[in-house]
Amino acid sequence: MRLADLIDSRIVDADGRDIGRVGDVWLIQNGPPIGVFGAALTVDALVIGRFGLASRAGYEREGVRGPAPIAWYLRRRTAHRQVVRWSDVLAIEEGRIRLRLREGDLGRPSIEDVRTTGRRVSAGLELLDRQLVDPDGMMAGKVDDLAIELKDGGAPPVVTEILAGPGALARRIGGTPGAWLASVDARLRGGSRDPAAISFGVVARIDDHVTLTVSREEVATFGFEEWVRDHVIEKIPGS
Amino acid sequence: MFEIFLGILTAFGGFVDIGDLVANSETGARFGMRLAWVVVVGVIGIVIFAEMAGRVATMSKRPVFDIVRERLGARWAFVNLGASFFINLLTVAAEIGGLALVIELVTGLNYLLWVPLLGIAVWIVLWKLRFSLMEKVFGLSGLTLIVTLFALWRLDPGLHRTVQTVGFAPPASEGWAVYAFFAIALLGAAMTPYEVFFFSSGAVEDHWTPKDLMVNRLNVYLGFPLGGILSLAIMGAAAVVFEPHGVSLSHLSQVTLPVSLAFGKIGLVLLLYGMFAAIFSAALETALSAGYTMSQFFGWQWGTFVKPREAARFHLVVLASVVVGILIALTTIDPILITEYSIVLAAAALPLTYLPILIVANDPMYMKDKVNSRPLNAIAFVFFVLLVIVSVATIPLMIITKAGA
Amino acid sequence: MLPRGRERQSSGEVLLLATPPPGDAHLADAMCPADRPPPSCEKRFCGYPHPMRANAIRELPGGTPWQRRGRSRTASGLLITLLLVSAACTGPARTTSAYQSKAVDTADEVVSASRTVLLAAQLGDEGRSFAPTISVTVANAETDAETARDAFTSVQPPNAESDNLRAALLPTVQDACDVIGEVRIAARRADGDLSQVAAPLGQLADELDAFSTRYG
């Protein structure tokens, strides 16, 4: 499934009460080895709350002061949000995630609380919407979405692929703009609505951008760039 | 040292564009200097905004729209992209239209004839010339607009009459709604978003390092206020010549009259040359901004520092924006009207771009030790509140005042 | 026929697990292309029960919530566009005061155009500007004045009092437009002595100014 399906799904606790939406997904690097990247990222926890500006502002991290009123307001929105470990998830239904626990039993750790090995990565804040850069330093698109492979027996799902391109982005944008973007993209790519998938095995490193080990020309998102280059830019003298 | 001086002068000369010319002279003719304070506020605003954006781009190597998408998230950043791109297109059309109007004033031939030629000229310059050379040539040429300052002094020695009309309220004959609307237009003309997109993308293109931050600050802190003084001179000249006689400005031709009055043909030549250069540089910047915003949102390779074939989609968007700008100008809608809409809508769209930059400028993970200081944060926050108020008030005021009629 | 994945149910932790209702089998097939077996299609579930999933993802009636929000956004977008467009149109005048304010606006416009022409004519004669620039300035002013006049003449006066207003204003406006037209012709010919041709505008502008002050 896609990360975009997880984010913004409703969460229902063991008593059947709706306790909010998935605001963010925390990943941890302790999955099976995948290519150059090493251990794959797995889904560690779901954070309850709206995934808006508050989560993305980064005020939950230490040291971010910000203009005082903005910092105060956004910190209030994001501090001490409830967190659901993946082991507490019972089932995933359409647009809904069912938990084993009751709302009161949920903890409120911060992302810096390290309980297991490896650093937690917040998918929404540190992975999604990051620039993809190839080994030559050329830009290869953005991390528009992630493909998650669910495992049997309640093992945490593994992040297998990065989905890039307007096809993937459209789902996250949602609404009429998203649908419009999806149809434009489909028309430009000749009908297929599958987003371009980049296996996590070719990801070298994640810091403030995601570095790949393959040249951008090998990534499926290059198709449009190639088409424009061949049919438009090359035709103009001086390119 | 020379480089710094050059940088300041380029920022100075490149500050004014068709939006400033139109907004400041229309306001001067209608309100005297009663809205001069808005220009001051606007200059402070753009100085803060541009300095932050430049610092963010230097320390994090990320230009504005990259940050916008990261902080606002895909959905809101897409809405922001849509709005910014649309306003950008309007601005390109306004700048090309403005260029055509200047050539019309020189030749007497209808401006529509010149629109396609000038649009193509803008694009050829973008295609062929190196970024820094473009910036310097046109920015420095725009300095001849300083003739307006001298013209004002000539028409009103000691600026007595000009200063007399300084105030903070509309005159008896005008209402508060129109006053507020023109204030918003002036703010949008001074705090143009494309300037910030261009500035921060330029910082990444020129590979600025923390050592360059001081130069950046000087350019911004000195160059932009000087540009603001030019704007005030344009307003003052219109105030002195037109306001007492009840003449309202609606054509670029009227904007040339005060300088002609003061200095005759020589002054007029300098003015027309300066106007052409300043508007041309703005057209270049705006077209590039269209490419920057879209490429930085979708993650495409962008920039004039790589060969065009390696940033194909970026160049396609730049080309398309020039073409659309030409087409919009060719619809015979008055370029002045297009300009007015573009600056007002630009003012309304500012908060969406301003907030992410403000937040990231405070984030030590990106800025290392160059986060905002407390005083700067205080002023920047006040501006944010102001921009939100402006944004909310724009559309209602536009409807109430019938776009300033 | 039940989807193949049923065999993949594991024991133990799987408690709440439902097979899709029979009617949904077609959904399962539709989501899972025939040439791709379920394991590699997992990222779309293919509708078969998975240890952690209860039902196949399907479209909610009426669209998903974000699609429904999208529709109301389109409606509000249309409304805003309509409002903006209506702001640009001039409507008819139904009361005396509305007609009066239109008359005053017209007078102001023509005053502005007339005085611009006067200034341009003076600059032209003093050699302080170029012929094309003067010509364009006057032509622009002429367009302004004529547009104002035409807009005013096309408005229906609502009552007799407005008729009087119209009768008071229109001749002056028409005279001003005529003079401006003559200046434009002389300017295009670079005939020299534009101030002479434009001279009546001074008086006319003052009259219109007085009108505007009186009724504004």
mmCIF file of N, CA, C and O in Angstrom, chain B residues 297-371:
data_model
loop_
_atom_site.group_PDB
_atom_site.id
_atom_site.type_symbol
_atom_site.label_atom_id
_atom_site.label_comp_id
_atom_site.label_asym_id
_atom_site.label_seq_id
_atom_site.Cartn_x
_atom_site.Cartn_y
_atom_site.Cartn_z
ATOM 1 N N PHE B 297 9.119 22.838 -7.003
ATOM 2 C CA PHE B 297 8.026 22.085 -6.394
ATOM 3 C C PHE B 297 8.077 20.618 -6.813
ATOM 4 O O PHE B 297 7.977 19.713 -5.988
ATOM 5 N N PHE B 298 8.214 20.364 -8.113
ATOM 6 C CA PHE B 298 8.160 18.985 -8.594
ATOM 7 C C PHE B 298 9.484 18.258 -8.482
ATOM 8 O O PHE B 298 9.538 17.062 -8.706
ATOM 9 N N GLY B 299 10.548 18.980 -8.170
ATOM 10 C CA GLY B 299 11.836 18.319 -8.022
ATOM 11 C C GLY B 299 12.602 18.175 -9.320
ATOM 12 O O GLY B 299 13.548 17.400 -9.395
ATOM 13 N N TRP B 300 12.226 18.920 -10.339
ATOM 14 C CA TRP B 300 12.963 18.854 -11.613
ATOM 15 C C TRP B 300 14.303 19.561 -11.479
ATOM 16 O O TRP B 300 14.494 20.421 -10.623
ATOM 17 N N GLN B 301 15.210 19.187 -12.364
ATOM 18 C CA GLN B 301 16.470 19.910 -12.440
ATOM 19 C C GLN B 301 16.172 21.312 -12.935
ATOM 20 O O GLN B 301 15.443 21.502 -13.903
ATOM 21 N N TRP B 302 16.712 22.305 -12.274
ATOM 22 C CA TRP B 302 16.448 23.683 -12.677
ATOM 23 C C TRP B 302 17.754 24.453 -12.719
ATOM 24 O O TRP B 302 18.787 23.973 -12.317
ATOM 25 N N GLY B 303 17.680 25.649 -13.236
ATOM 26 C CA GLY B 303 18.806 26.566 -13.131
ATOM 27 C C GLY B 303 19.415 26.943 -14.453
ATOM 28 O O GLY B 303 19.327 26.229 -15.444
ATOM 29 N N THR B 304 20.032 28.111 -14.460
ATOM 30 C CA THR B 304 20.759 28.547 -15.642
ATOM 31 C C THR B 304 22.225 28.151 -15.522
ATOM 32 O O THR B 304 23.015 28.469 -16.395
ATOM 33 N N PHE B 305 22.571 27.442 -14.446
ATOM 34 C CA PHE B 305 23.976 27.051 -14.298
ATOM 35 C C PHE B 305 24.252 25.680 -14.909
ATOM 36 O O PHE B 305 25.379 25.239 -14.915
ATOM 37 N N VAL B 306 23.205 25.036 -15.409
ATOM 38 C CA VAL B 306 23.426 23.826 -16.200
ATOM 39 C C VAL B 306 22.993 24.114 -17.626
ATOM 40 O O VAL B 306 22.271 25.068 -17.891
ATOM 41 N N LYS B 307 23.440 23.281 -18.538
ATOM 42 C CA LYS B 307 23.064 23.507 -19.937
ATOM 43 C C LYS B 307 21.556 23.289 -20.095
ATOM 44 O O LYS B 307 20.980 22.466 -19.423
ATOM 45 N N PRO B 308 20.945 24.038 -21.013
ATOM 46 C CA PRO B 308 19.488 23.924 -21.196
ATOM 47 C C PRO B 308 19.021 22.487 -21.399
ATOM 48 O O PRO B 308 17.985 22.090 -20.892
ATOM 49 N N ARG B 309 19.794 21.679 -22.107
ATOM 50 C CA ARG B 309 19.340 20.326 -22.381
ATOM 51 C C ARG B 309 19.292 19.490 -21.109
ATOM 52 O O ARG B 309 18.659 18.441 -21.086
ATOM 53 N N GLU B 310 19.963 19.947 -20.070
ATOM 54 C CA GLU B 310 19.947 19.178 -18.834
ATOM 55 C C GLU B 310 18.877 19.653 -17.872
ATOM 56 O O GLU B 310 18.679 19.048 -16.823
ATOM 57 N N ALA B 311 18.219 20.713 -18.219
ATOM 58 C CA ALA B 311 17.112 21.200 -17.385
ATOM 59 C C ALA B 311 15.967 21.503 -18.341
ATOM 60 O O ALA B 311 15.448 22.614 -18.369
ATOM 61 N N ALA B 312 15.577 20.466 -19.074
ATOM 62 C CA ALA B 312 14.651 20.676 -20.187
ATOM 63 C C ALA B 312 13.300 21.192 -19.718
ATOM 64 O O ALA B 312 12.760 22.153 -20.274
ATOM 65 N N ARG B 313 12.737 20.560 -18.689
ATOM 66 C CA ARG B 313 11.408 20.967 -18.264
ATOM 67 C C ARG B 313 11.415 22.377 -17.705
ATOM 68 O O ARG B 313 10.484 23.158 -17.917
ATOM 69 N N PHE B 314 12.493 22.716 -16.999
ATOM 70 C CA PHE B 314 12.620 24.074 -16.460
ATOM 71 C C PHE B 314 12.549 25.091 -17.601
ATOM 72 O O PHE B 314 11.791 26.064 -17.559
ATOM 73 N N HIS B 315 13.340 24.861 -18.639
ATOM 74 C CA HIS B 315 13.352 25.809 -19.745
ATOM 75 C C HIS B 315 12.046 25.822 -20.510
ATOM 76 O O HIS B 315 11.638 26.852 -21.040
ATOM 77 N N LEU B 316 11.380 24.674 -20.534
ATOM 78 C CA LEU B 316 10.080 24.640 -21.190
ATOM 79 C C LEU B 316 9.095 25.535 -20.452
ATOM 80 O O LEU B 316 8.336 26.295 -21.061
ATOM 81 N N VAL B 317 9.124 25.463 -19.114
ATOM 82 C CA VAL B 317 8.211 26.289 -18.327
ATOM 83 C C VAL B 317 8.541 27.762 -18.518
ATOM 84 O O VAL B 317 7.648 28.604 -18.658
ATOM 85 N N VAL B 318 9.827 28.095 -18.559
ATOM 86 C CA VAL B 318 10.202 29.501 -18.770
ATOM 87 C C VAL B 318 9.697 29.970 -20.123
ATOM 88 O O VAL B 318 9.100 31.048 -20.253
ATOM 89 N N LEU B 319 9.914 29.147 -21.148
ATOM 90 C CA LEU B 319 9.458 29.504 -22.485
ATOM 91 C C LEU B 319 7.949 29.648 -22.504
ATOM 92 O O LEU B 319 7.402 30.621 -23.038
ATOM 93 N N ALA B 320 7.268 28.685 -21.896
ATOM 94 C CA ALA B 320 5.808 28.726 -21.887
ATOM 95 C C ALA B 320 5.302 29.965 -21.165
ATOM 96 O O ALA B 320 4.318 30.576 -21.597
ATOM 97 N N SER B 321 5.972 30.353 -20.096
ATOM 98 C CA SER B 321 5.475 31.522 -19.364
ATOM 99 C C SER B 321 5.651 32.787 -20.184
ATOM 100 O O SER B 321 4.800 33.682 -20.157
ATOM 101 N N VAL B 322 6.728 32.870 -20.958
ATOM 102 C CA VAL B 322 6.894 34.041 -21.828
ATOM 103 C C VAL B 322 5.815 34.035 -22.908
ATOM 104 O O VAL B 322 5.210 35.068 -23.211
ATOM 105 N N VAL B 323 5.571 32.856 -23.484
ATOM 106 C CA VAL B 323 4.549 32.763 -24.527
ATOM 107 C C VAL B 323 3.177 33.148 -23.978
ATOM 108 O O VAL B 323 2.452 33.948 -24.580
ATOM 109 N N VAL B 324 2.844 32.596 -22.821
ATOM 110 C CA VAL B 324 1.537 32.927 -22.233
ATOM 111 C C VAL B 324 1.476 34.407 -21.892
ATOM 112 O O VAL B 324 0.451 35.072 -22.086
ATOM 113 N N GLY B 325 2.590 34.958 -21.407
ATOM 114 C CA GLY B 325 2.635 36.385 -21.116
ATOM 115 C C GLY B 325 2.358 37.206 -22.367
ATOM 116 O O GLY B 325 1.582 38.164 -22.346
ATOM 117 N N ILE B 326 2.978 36.812 -23.469
ATOM 118 C CA ILE B 326 2.742 37.516 -24.734
ATOM 119 C C ILE B 326 1.272 37.413 -25.113
ATOM 120 O O ILE B 326 0.634 38.403 -25.495
ATOM 121 N N LEU B 327 0.725 36.215 -24.982
ATOM 122 C CA LEU B 327 -0.674 36.024 -25.375
ATOM 123 C C LEU B 327 -1.620 36.847 -24.514
ATOM 124 O O LEU B 327 -2.568 37.454 -25.011
ATOM 125 N N ILE B 328 -1.352 36.854 -23.212
ATOM 126 C CA ILE B 328 -2.219 37.647 -22.344
ATOM 127 C C ILE B 328 -2.139 39.123 -22.726
ATOM 128 O O ILE B 328 -3.143 39.827 -22.805
ATOM 129 N N ALA B 329 -0.915 39.596 -22.991
ATOM 130 C CA ALA B 329 -0.766 41.005 -23.364
ATOM 131 C C ALA B 329 -1.455 41.279 -24.700
ATOM 132 O O ALA B 329 -1.997 42.373 -24.912
ATOM 133 N N LEU B 330 -1.455 40.289 -25.581
ATOM 134 C CA LEU B 330 -2.067 40.495 -26.886
ATOM 135 C C LEU B 330 -3.587 40.498 -26.857
ATOM 136 O O LEU B 330 -4.224 40.840 -27.846
ATOM 137 N N THR B 331 -4.171 40.094 -25.723
ATOM 138 C CA THR B 331 -5.629 40.140 -25.667
ATOM 139 C C THR B 331 -6.141 41.571 -25.630
ATOM 140 O O THR B 331 -7.327 41.813 -25.511
ATOM 141 N N THR B 332 -5.252 42.527 -25.709
ATOM 142 C CA THR B 332 -5.529 43.970 -25.683
ATOM 143 C C THR B 332 -6.080 44.452 -24.347
ATOM 144 O O THR B 332 -6.494 45.605 -24.236
ATOM 145 N N ILE B 333 -6.064 43.613 -23.342
ATOM 146 C CA ILE B 333 -6.374 44.126 -22.012
ATOM 147 C C ILE B 333 -5.267 45.111 -21.655
ATOM 148 O O ILE B 333 -4.095 44.833 -21.841
ATOM 149 N N ASP B 334 -5.642 46.252 -21.135
ATOM 150 C CA ASP B 334 -4.672 47.295 -20.805
ATOM 151 C C ASP B 334 -3.572 46.757 -19.898
ATOM 152 O O ASP B 334 -3.873 46.232 -18.828
ATOM 153 N N PRO B 335 -2.308 46.880 -20.305
ATOM 154 C CA PRO B 335 -1.220 46.392 -19.445
ATOM 155 C C PRO B 335 -1.253 47.015 -18.055
ATOM 156 O O PRO B 335 -0.835 46.388 -17.088
ATOM 157 N N ILE B 336 -1.728 48.237 -17.971
ATOM 158 C CA ILE B 336 -1.811 48.874 -16.655
ATOM 159 C C ILE B 336 -2.792 48.103 -15.780
ATOM 160 O O ILE B 336 -2.554 47.880 -14.598
ATOM 161 N N LEU B 337 -3.906 47.680 -16.375
ATOM 162 C CA LEU B 337 -4.885 46.917 -15.612
ATOM 163 C C LEU B 337 -4.314 45.576 -15.182
ATOM 164 O O LEU B 337 -4.493 45.137 -14.047
ATOM 165 N N ILE B 338 -3.609 44.905 -16.107
ATOM 166 C CA ILE B 338 -2.978 43.634 -15.762
ATOM 167 C C ILE B 338 -2.016 43.837 -14.609
ATOM 168 O O ILE B 338 -1.959 43.037 -13.672
ATOM 169 N N THR B 339 -1.251 44.930 -14.692
ATOM 170 C CA THR B 339 -0.300 45.225 -13.622
ATOM 171 C C THR B 339 -1.011 45.386 -12.296
ATOM 172 O O THR B 339 -0.586 44.833 -11.275
ATOM 173 N N GLU B 340 -2.090 46.165 -12.303
ATOM 174 C CA GLU B 340 -2.806 46.400 -11.051
ATOM 175 C C GLU B 340 -3.281 45.094 -10.440
ATOM 176 O O GLU B 340 -3.127 44.853 -9.246
ATOM 177 N N TYR B 341 -3.868 44.230 -11.242
ATOM 178 C CA TYR B 341 -4.318 42.947 -10.714
ATOM 179 C C TYR B 341 -3.161 42.117 -10.210
ATOM 180 O O TYR B 341 -3.255 41.488 -9.166
ATOM 181 N N SER B 342 -2.060 42.132 -10.951
ATOM 182 C CA SER B 342 -0.948 41.266 -10.542
ATOM 183 C C SER B 342 -0.370 41.700 -9.202
ATOM 184 O O SER B 342 -0.060 40.860 -8.364
ATOM 185 N N ILE B 343 -0.254 43.004 -8.958
ATOM 186 C CA ILE B 343 0.344 43.412 -7.679
ATOM 187 C C ILE B 343 -0.613 43.174 -6.524
ATOM 188 O O ILE B 343 -0.179 42.790 -5.434
ATOM 189 N N VAL B 344 -1.883 43.386 -6.748
ATOM 190 C CA VAL B 344 -2.832 43.180 -5.656
ATOM 191 C C VAL B 344 -2.913 41.695 -5.295
ATOM 192 O O VAL B 344 -2.890 41.318 -4.115
ATOM 193 N N LEU B 345 -2.993 40.846 -6.312
ATOM 194 C CA LEU B 345 -3.051 39.412 -6.025
ATOM 195 C C LEU B 345 -1.732 38.932 -5.420
ATOM 196 O O LEU B 345 -1.725 38.038 -4.574
ATOM 197 N N ALA B 346 -0.622 39.526 -5.839
ATOM 198 C CA ALA B 346 0.665 39.146 -5.255
ATOM 199 C C ALA B 346 0.664 39.451 -3.762
ATOM 200 O O ALA B 346 1.149 38.658 -2.957
ATOM 201 N N ALA B 347 0.113 40.602 -3.392
ATOM 202 C CA ALA B 347 0.054 40.952 -1.971
ATOM 203 C C ALA B 347 -0.781 39.923 -1.217
ATOM 204 O O ALA B 347 -0.438 39.511 -0.112
ATOM 205 N N ALA B 348 -1.877 39.488 -1.835
ATOM 206 C CA ALA B 348 -2.751 38.533 -1.158
ATOM 207 C C ALA B 348 -2.081 37.182 -0.973
ATOM 208 O O ALA B 348 -2.371 36.476 -0.010
ATOM 209 N N ALA B 349 -1.187 36.820 -1.864
ATOM 210 C CA ALA B 349 -0.583 35.486 -1.808
ATOM 211 C C ALA B 349 0.669 35.420 -0.949
ATOM 212 O O ALA B 349 1.222 34.343 -0.749
ATOM 213 N N LEU B 350 1.113 36.573 -0.437
ATOM 214 C CA LEU B 350 2.392 36.596 0.271
ATOM 215 C C LEU B 350 2.502 35.673 1.492
ATOM 216 O O LEU B 350 3.530 35.024 1.654
ATOM 217 N N PRO B 351 1.496 35.590 2.367
ATOM 218 C CA PRO B 351 1.707 34.808 3.595
ATOM 219 C C PRO B 351 2.125 33.362 3.337
ATOM 220 O O PRO B 351 2.943 32.815 4.071
ATOM 221 N N LEU B 352 1.559 32.753 2.294
ATOM 222 C CA LEU B 352 1.856 31.342 2.050
ATOM 223 C C LEU B 352 3.330 31.093 1.778
ATOM 224 O O LEU B 352 3.848 30.019 2.046
ATOM 225 N N THR B 353 3.985 32.086 1.188
ATOM 226 C CA THR B 353 5.403 31.929 0.904
ATOM 227 C C THR B 353 6.242 32.431 2.061
ATOM 228 O O THR B 353 7.344 31.938 2.308
ATOM 229 N N TYR B 354 5.729 33.408 2.753
ATOM 230 C CA TYR B 354 6.490 34.044 3.822
ATOM 231 C C TYR B 354 6.642 33.128 5.028
ATOM 232 O O TYR B 354 7.722 33.017 5.603
ATOM 233 N N LEU B 355 5.553 32.477 5.402
ATOM 234 C CA LEU B 355 5.579 31.690 6.642
ATOM 235 C C LEU B 355 6.611 30.557 6.623
ATOM 236 O O LEU B 355 7.385 30.418 7.577
ATOM 237 N N PRO B 356 6.652 29.719 5.572
ATOM 238 C CA PRO B 356 7.668 28.658 5.581
ATOM 239 C C PRO B 356 9.080 29.190 5.706
ATOM 240 O O PRO B 356 9.908 28.610 6.424
ATOM 241 N N ILE B 357 9.359 30.292 5.036
ATOM 242 C CA ILE B 357 10.710 30.857 5.121
ATOM 243 C C ILE B 357 10.991 31.322 6.537
ATOM 244 O O ILE B 357 12.077 31.099 7.078
ATOM 245 N N LEU B 358 10.002 31.953 7.146
ATOM 246 C CA LEU B 358 10.182 32.437 8.514
ATOM 247 C C LEU B 358 10.454 31.278 9.456
ATOM 248 O O LEU B 358 11.329 31.343 10.321
ATOM 249 N N ILE B 359 9.725 30.185 9.271
ATOM 250 C CA ILE B 359 9.905 29.031 10.156
ATOM 251 C C ILE B 359 11.276 28.396 9.945
ATOM 252 O O ILE B 359 11.999 28.111 10.901
ATOM 253 N N VAL B 360 11.654 28.195 8.699
ATOM 254 C CA VAL B 360 12.939 27.544 8.437
ATOM 255 C C VAL B 360 14.095 28.432 8.864
ATOM 256 O O VAL B 360 15.135 27.939 9.304
ATOM 257 N N ALA B 361 13.906 29.741 8.765
ATOM 258 C CA ALA B 361 14.985 30.650 9.167
ATOM 259 C C ALA B 361 15.280 30.545 10.655
ATOM 260 O O ALA B 361 16.283 31.074 11.125
ATOM 261 N N ASN B 362 14.411 29.860 11.379
ATOM 262 C CA ASN B 362 14.611 29.673 12.811
ATOM 263 C C ASN B 362 15.059 28.274 13.162
ATOM 264 O O ASN B 362 15.222 27.951 14.325
ATOM 265 N N ASP B 363 15.235 27.429 12.197
ATOM 266 C CA ASP B 363 15.506 26.010 12.427
ATOM 267 C C ASP B 363 17.005 25.740 12.394
ATOM 268 O O ASP B 363 17.605 25.810 11.326
ATOM 269 N N PRO B 364 17.609 25.402 13.539
ATOM 270 C CA PRO B 364 19.073 25.246 13.555
ATOM 271 C C PRO B 364 19.559 24.081 12.698
ATOM 272 O O PRO B 364 20.698 24.080 12.262
ATOM 273 N N MET B 365 18.663 23.127 12.439
ATOM 274 C CA MET B 365 19.082 22.004 11.611
ATOM 275 C C MET B 365 19.458 22.473 10.209
ATOM 276 O O MET B 365 20.294 21.907 9.536
ATOM 277 N N TYR B 366 18.802 23.519 9.743
ATOM 278 C CA TYR B 366 19.095 24.046 8.412
ATOM 279 C C TYR B 366 20.064 25.205 8.474
ATOM 280 O O TYR B 366 20.872 25.399 7.587
ATOM 281 N N MET B 367 19.894 26.034 9.482
ATOM 282 C CA MET B 367 20.596 27.309 9.496
ATOM 283 C C MET B 367 21.891 27.252 10.292
ATOM 284 O O MET B 367 22.608 28.250 10.347
ATOM 285 N N LYS B 368 22.183 26.142 10.903
ATOM 286 C CA LYS B 368 23.333 26.017 11.783
ATOM 287 C C LYS B 368 23.266 27.130 12.830
ATOM 288 O O LYS B 368 22.330 27.202 13.586
ATOM 289 N N ASP B 369 24.234 28.007 12.828
ATOM 290 C CA ASP B 369 24.210 29.036 13.873
ATOM 291 C C ASP B 369 23.613 30.346 13.374
ATOM 292 O O ASP B 369 23.625 31.344 14.073
ATOM 293 N N LYS B 370 23.083 30.339 12.147
ATOM 294 C CA LYS B 370 22.617 31.599 11.583
ATOM 295 C C LYS B 370 21.103 31.729 11.652
ATOM 296 O O LYS B 370 20.463 32.180 10.712
ATOM 297 N N VAL B 371 20.539 31.319 12.789
ATOM 298 C CA VAL B 371 19.096 31.465 12.919
ATOM 299 C C VAL B 371 18.751 32.932 13.153
ATOM 300 O O VAL B 371 19.611 33.748 13.448
#
